[in-house]
Structures are given as C-alpha cells and as structure tokens.
mmCIF file of C-alpha atoms in Angstrom:
data_model
loop_
_atom_site.group_PDB
_atom_site.id
_atom_site.type_symbol
_atom_site.label_atom_id
_atom_site.label_comp_id
_atom_site.label_asym_id
_atom_site.label_seq_id
_atom_site.Cartn_x
_atom_site.Cartn_y
_atom_site.Cartn_z
ATOM 1 C CA UNK A 1 -2.547 2.130 12.070
ATOM 2 C CA UNK A 2 -4.577 2.588 8.677
ATOM 3 C CA UNK A 3 -6.340 -0.226 6.614
ATOM 4 C CA UNK A 4 -5.463 -1.093 3.302
ATOM 5 C CA UNK A 5 -7.865 -3.008 0.999
ATOM 6 C CA UNK A 6 -6.827 -4.247 -2.762
ATOM 7 C CA UNK A 7 -9.145 -4.488 -4.990
ATOM 8 C CA UNK A 8 -8.287 -7.118 -7.310
ATOM 9 C CA UNK A 9 -10.716 -6.365 -10.889
ATOM 10 C CA UNK A 10 -12.172 -9.250 -12.426
ATOM 11 C CA UNK A 11 -12.182 -5.891 -14.828
ATOM 12 C CA UNK A 12 -10.727 -3.414 -16.263
ATOM 13 C CA UNK A 13 -13.384 -1.419 -17.193
ATOM 14 C CA UNK A 14 -14.177 1.608 -16.288
ATOM 15 C CA UNK A 15 -17.615 2.086 -15.365
ATOM 16 C CA UNK A 16 -17.338 -1.232 -13.118
ATOM 17 C CA UNK A 17 -13.724 0.450 -11.408
ATOM 18 C CA UNK A 18 -15.627 3.636 -10.659
ATOM 19 C CA UNK A 19 -18.803 2.020 -8.970
ATOM 20 C CA UNK A 20 -15.928 -0.006 -6.978
ATOM 21 C CA UNK A 21 -14.158 3.737 -5.853
ATOM 22 C CA UNK A 22 -17.240 4.773 -5.312
ATOM 23 C CA UNK A 23 -18.702 2.055 -3.201
ATOM 24 C CA UNK A 24 -14.750 1.699 -1.217
ATOM 25 C CA UNK A 25 -15.501 5.693 0.060
ATOM 26 C CA UNK A 26 -18.776 5.541 0.968
ATOM 27 C CA UNK A 27 -18.512 1.998 3.136
ATOM 28 C CA UNK A 28 -14.958 2.150 4.242
ATOM 29 C CA UNK A 29 -14.012 5.986 4.103
ATOM 30 C CA UNK A 30 -11.610 5.549 1.868
ATOM 31 C CA UNK A 31 -9.430 9.024 1.697
ATOM 32 C CA UNK A 32 -6.597 7.581 -0.784
ATOM 33 C CA UNK A 33 -6.781 5.231 -3.513
ATOM 34 C CA UNK A 34 -3.485 4.355 -5.373
ATOM 35 C CA UNK A 35 -5.077 2.852 -9.348
ATOM 36 C CA UNK A 36 -1.621 0.116 -10.658
ATOM 37 C CA UNK A 37 -2.307 1.016 -13.650
ATOM 38 C CA UNK A 38 -3.906 3.484 -16.224
ATOM 39 C CA UNK A 39 -2.386 1.708 -19.386
ATOM 40 C CA UNK A 40 -4.987 -0.992 -17.860
ATOM 41 C CA UNK A 41 -8.177 0.266 -17.519
ATOM 42 C CA UNK A 42 -10.335 0.591 -20.694
ATOM 43 C CA UNK A 43 -13.864 1.835 -21.591
ATOM 44 C CA UNK A 44 -16.757 0.487 -23.172
ATOM 45 C CA UNK A 45 -16.994 3.885 -25.181
ATOM 46 C CA UNK A 46 -15.371 3.791 -29.088
ATOM 47 C CA UNK A 47 -12.058 5.827 -28.576
ATOM 48 C CA UNK A 48 -10.214 6.306 -32.214
ATOM 49 C CA UNK A 49 -6.945 5.717 -30.337
ATOM 50 C CA UNK A 50 -5.356 4.182 -27.039
ATOM 51 C CA UNK A 51 -3.803 7.976 -26.431
ATOM 52 C CA UNK A 52 -7.609 9.463 -26.144
ATOM 53 C CA UNK A 53 -9.163 7.153 -24.368
ATOM 54 C CA UNK A 54 -6.075 6.770 -21.290
ATOM 55 C CA UNK A 55 -6.450 10.377 -21.289
ATOM 56 C CA UNK A 56 -10.422 10.559 -20.707
ATOM 57 C CA UNK A 57 -9.277 7.805 -18.046
ATOM 58 C CA UNK A 58 -7.263 10.250 -16.850
ATOM 59 C CA UNK A 59 -9.286 13.431 -16.961
ATOM 60 C CA UNK A 60 -12.460 10.701 -15.162
ATOM 61 C CA UNK A 61 -10.673 9.720 -12.583
ATOM 62 C CA UNK A 62 -9.375 13.423 -11.610
ATOM 63 C CA UNK A 63 -13.005 14.268 -11.811
ATOM 64 C CA UNK A 64 -14.330 11.299 -9.368
ATOM 65 C CA UNK A 65 -11.390 12.256 -6.325
ATOM 66 C CA UNK A 66 -13.008 15.902 -6.511
ATOM 67 C CA UNK A 67 -16.618 14.633 -6.471
ATOM 68 C CA UNK A 68 -15.491 12.781 -4.066
ATOM 69 C CA UNK A 69 -12.860 14.406 -1.992
ATOM 70 C CA UNK A 70 -10.402 11.391 -2.136
ATOM 71 C CA UNK A 71 -7.328 12.095 -2.781
ATOM 72 C CA UNK A 72 -5.802 9.139 -6.320
ATOM 73 C CA UNK A 73 -2.671 7.891 -6.607
ATOM 74 C CA UNK A 74 -2.551 6.796 -10.644
ATOM 75 C CA UNK A 75 0.621 4.854 -11.649
ATOM 76 C CA UNK A 76 0.862 4.789 -15.469
ATOM 77 C CA UNK A 77 3.628 3.225 -17.796
ATOM 78 C CA UNK A 78 6.961 5.024 -18.344
ATOM 79 C CA UNK A 79 9.052 4.962 -21.609
ATOM 80 C CA UNK A 80 12.486 3.961 -20.780
ATOM 81 C CA UNK A 81 15.472 4.976 -23.115
ATOM 82 C CA UNK A 82 19.305 3.565 -22.637
ATOM 83 C CA UNK A 83 20.278 5.967 -23.683
ATOM 84 C CA UNK A 84 18.895 8.981 -21.933
ATOM 85 C CA UNK A 85 17.430 6.991 -18.849
ATOM 86 C CA UNK A 86 16.614 9.785 -17.376
ATOM 87 C CA UNK A 87 12.671 9.762 -16.947
ATOM 88 C CA UNK A 88 10.874 12.904 -17.927
ATOM 89 C CA UNK A 89 7.284 14.046 -18.354
ATOM 90 C CA UNK A 90 7.191 13.363 -22.187
ATOM 91 C CA UNK A 91 7.974 9.318 -21.398
ATOM 92 C CA UNK A 92 4.384 9.006 -19.878
ATOM 93 C CA UNK A 93 2.366 7.044 -22.227
ATOM 94 C CA UNK A 94 0.148 9.287 -23.490
ATOM 95 C CA UNK A 95 1.716 12.081 -21.494
ATOM 96 C CA UNK A 96 -0.451 15.073 -22.836
ATOM 97 C CA UNK A 97 -3.214 13.954 -20.783
ATOM 98 C CA UNK A 98 -2.078 12.553 -17.570
ATOM 99 C CA UNK A 99 0.463 15.808 -17.277
ATOM 100 C CA UNK A 100 -2.956 17.580 -17.551
ATOM 101 C CA UNK A 101 -5.059 15.725 -15.290
ATOM 102 C CA UNK A 102 -2.016 15.131 -12.653
ATOM 103 C CA UNK A 103 -2.147 18.191 -9.879
ATOM 104 C CA UNK A 104 1.581 15.815 -9.193
ATOM 105 C CA UNK A 105 3.746 14.513 -11.150
ATOM 106 C CA UNK A 106 6.232 12.020 -9.412
ATOM 107 C CA UNK A 107 9.322 10.028 -11.227
ATOM 108 C CA UNK A 108 11.022 7.386 -9.504
ATOM 109 C CA UNK A 109 14.613 7.022 -11.371
ATOM 110 C CA UNK A 110 17.905 4.185 -10.327
ATOM 111 C CA UNK A 111 21.122 5.666 -11.711
ATOM 112 C CA UNK A 112 22.351 2.504 -10.715
ATOM 113 C CA UNK A 113 20.601 0.432 -13.381
ATOM 114 C CA UNK A 114 21.921 2.105 -16.173
ATOM 115 C CA UNK A 115 25.354 1.988 -14.698
ATOM 116 C CA UNK A 116 25.581 5.355 -13.396
ATOM 117 C CA UNK A 117 27.190 6.631 -10.066
ATOM 118 C CA UNK A 118 26.962 10.464 -10.182
ATOM 119 C CA UNK A 119 23.877 12.098 -11.355
ATOM 120 C CA UNK A 120 22.803 15.435 -11.623
ATOM 121 C CA UNK A 121 20.433 16.389 -8.710
ATOM 122 C CA UNK A 122 18.750 20.199 -8.857
ATOM 123 C CA UNK A 123 21.759 20.979 -10.975
ATOM 124 C CA UNK A 124 24.913 19.771 -8.756
ATOM 125 C CA UNK A 125 26.354 16.536 -9.730
ATOM 126 C CA UNK A 126 25.736 13.510 -7.264
ATOM 127 C CA UNK A 127 27.088 10.375 -6.141
ATOM 128 C CA UNK A 128 24.601 8.319 -6.013
ATOM 129 C CA UNK A 129 25.692 4.763 -5.524
ATOM 130 C CA UNK A 130 22.764 2.759 -5.290
ATOM 131 C CA UNK A 131 20.115 4.901 -4.274
ATOM 132 C CA UNK A 132 17.892 6.427 -6.149
ATOM 133 C CA UNK A 133 16.515 10.011 -7.375
ATOM 134 C CA UNK A 134 12.274 11.264 -6.893
ATOM 135 C CA UNK A 135 11.678 13.563 -9.486
ATOM 136 C CA UNK A 136 8.408 16.085 -8.710
ATOM 137 C CA UNK A 137 8.822 16.523 -12.576
ATOM 138 C CA UNK A 138 5.325 18.765 -12.229
ATOM 139 C CA UNK A 139 3.690 20.085 -8.746
ATOM 140 C CA UNK A 140 0.526 21.984 -9.093
ATOM 141 C CA UNK A 141 0.666 25.097 -6.057
ATOM 142 C CA UNK A 142 3.841 23.194 -5.013
ATOM 143 C CA UNK A 143 6.963 23.368 -7.653
ATOM 144 C CA UNK A 144 9.230 21.455 -8.729
ATOM 145 C CA UNK A 145 12.370 18.974 -7.089
ATOM 146 C CA UNK A 146 14.552 16.322 -6.616
ATOM 147 C CA UNK A 147 15.505 14.322 -4.081
ATOM 148 C CA UNK A 148 17.907 11.439 -2.982
ATOM 149 C CA UNK A 149 16.322 8.405 -1.679
ATOM 150 C CA UNK A 150 18.160 5.365 0.294
ATOM 151 C CA UNK A 151 16.847 2.531 -2.188
ATOM 152 C CA UNK A 152 16.761 -1.102 -0.409
ATOM 153 C CA UNK A 153 16.530 -2.876 -3.699
ATOM 154 C CA UNK A 154 15.470 -6.627 -1.518
ATOM 155 C CA UNK A 155 12.319 -5.085 -0.613
ATOM 156 C CA UNK A 156 11.883 -2.977 -3.396
ATOM 157 C CA UNK A 157 11.213 0.694 -1.789
ATOM 158 C CA UNK A 158 12.315 3.625 -0.924
ATOM 159 C CA UNK A 159 13.587 5.150 2.556
ATOM 160 C CA UNK A 160 14.051 8.711 3.807
ATOM 161 C CA UNK A 161 17.897 9.472 2.711
ATOM 162 C CA UNK A 162 18.327 13.117 3.558
ATOM 163 C CA UNK A 163 17.025 14.186 6.614
ATOM 164 C CA UNK A 164 14.092 16.393 5.919
ATOM 165 C CA UNK A 165 15.030 19.105 8.742
ATOM 166 C CA UNK A 166 18.823 19.033 6.530
ATOM 167 C CA UNK A 167 16.912 18.888 2.549
ATOM 168 C CA UNK A 168 14.836 22.054 4.063
ATOM 169 C CA UNK A 169 17.865 23.999 4.833
ATOM 170 C CA UNK A 170 19.352 23.088 1.460
ATOM 171 C CA UNK A 171 16.794 24.068 -0.663
ATOM 172 C CA UNK A 172 17.313 27.745 -2.271
ATOM 173 C CA UNK A 173 14.240 30.419 -1.303
ATOM 174 C CA UNK A 174 15.730 32.787 -3.633
ATOM 175 C CA UNK A 175 14.140 31.033 -6.359
ATOM 176 C CA UNK A 176 10.814 31.028 -7.827
ATOM 177 C CA UNK A 177 8.225 28.138 -8.016
ATOM 178 C CA UNK A 178 11.212 26.256 -6.218
ATOM 179 C CA UNK A 179 9.625 23.785 -3.275
ATOM 180 C CA UNK A 180 10.549 21.506 -0.202
ATOM 181 C CA UNK A 181 10.709 18.144 -0.244
ATOM 182 C CA UNK A 182 6.156 16.988 0.640
ATOM 183 C CA UNK A 183 7.351 13.809 1.818
ATOM 184 C CA UNK A 184 8.637 13.377 5.278
#
C-alpha cells in the first residue's frame, strides 16, 4: 500500500541529487530512498581518482540518511569473475569506502548463470538449481549470513524460498555474530 516515486534525474550531480532527496523527504515523507547506482553520481569537486569520489559519495549519502532519518539503499557496480563467480565485498567497484560507509552490504548471486548446480551456503553444499543466493557480506550489529531465494527469470525477481520459521530453526545460535534472516 506504499506509494512509489521514481525520479529520472536530468543530472547525475550530487548537489542536485541531495536537494531532490531532501525535497522528496519533506514533501512526501519518504522513509526509504533507492539510488541506482553509486558509480553514476558525480560531484563538481576536483577528485584525483574515481575511487576517492565514489567513497565520498557513499559517505555523504550515509550522512544524509542519518540527518534525514531515512533508509538509503545504494546500488553499486560489482566486478564479476567467471573463474570465481561468487561475489565478495572486494569486488564492489571502489569497495573500501563503500564498505566503510554501509551498515549492510548485500550481494546477489545466481550460480546457474555460471553452470553451477551446487554451491556452499553458510558452509553447507546445497543443490541450487535455478535459485539465487543472497549473501549478507556485512551486517553492522546483525552479523553475516547467506540464504537461498527462489529466482524467477521471467521477471527477474527473488522470492522467499524457505519458510521463515524453517530458516530460524536452521540457524546455529551457538555461533557468535550469526544473524537471522532480516527479510521475510
């Protein structure tokens, strides 16, 4: 029942984006912002490298989220590797500052795209088929985990694969820093 507002920016300039986010939060009372994607944001400041600029953008957006008391989901480019296809934080383009600014880093992985039918999920070899894996690679105050979701190629979209109660019962609570799935 939530409303969705999509803004196709005329500019990828950070100053314009910041003003628009503040305006939308004030006018529409938004609680969640999704930005697609970080590497397209530019800033008029003179940066010696793209990595420094991307890091600054991640940190500025983190500060903005705190200031406005809204969640910001920031999509980022991920380098793929056909030899070792499982995504990692280090494959985030300019990952250092992104990882530092983020409370949660979630990576999506579709093993079937690499002709893999089995994959380790939380250290257990699982038959994946055409399902996907969500890797919670960083979870400030909630830990890390992985879980399987059904993937619908036609849409494309992820769906709950395992009943939430089954997932909760499968978590080993004796291990520190293991979290339960924050999504249901």
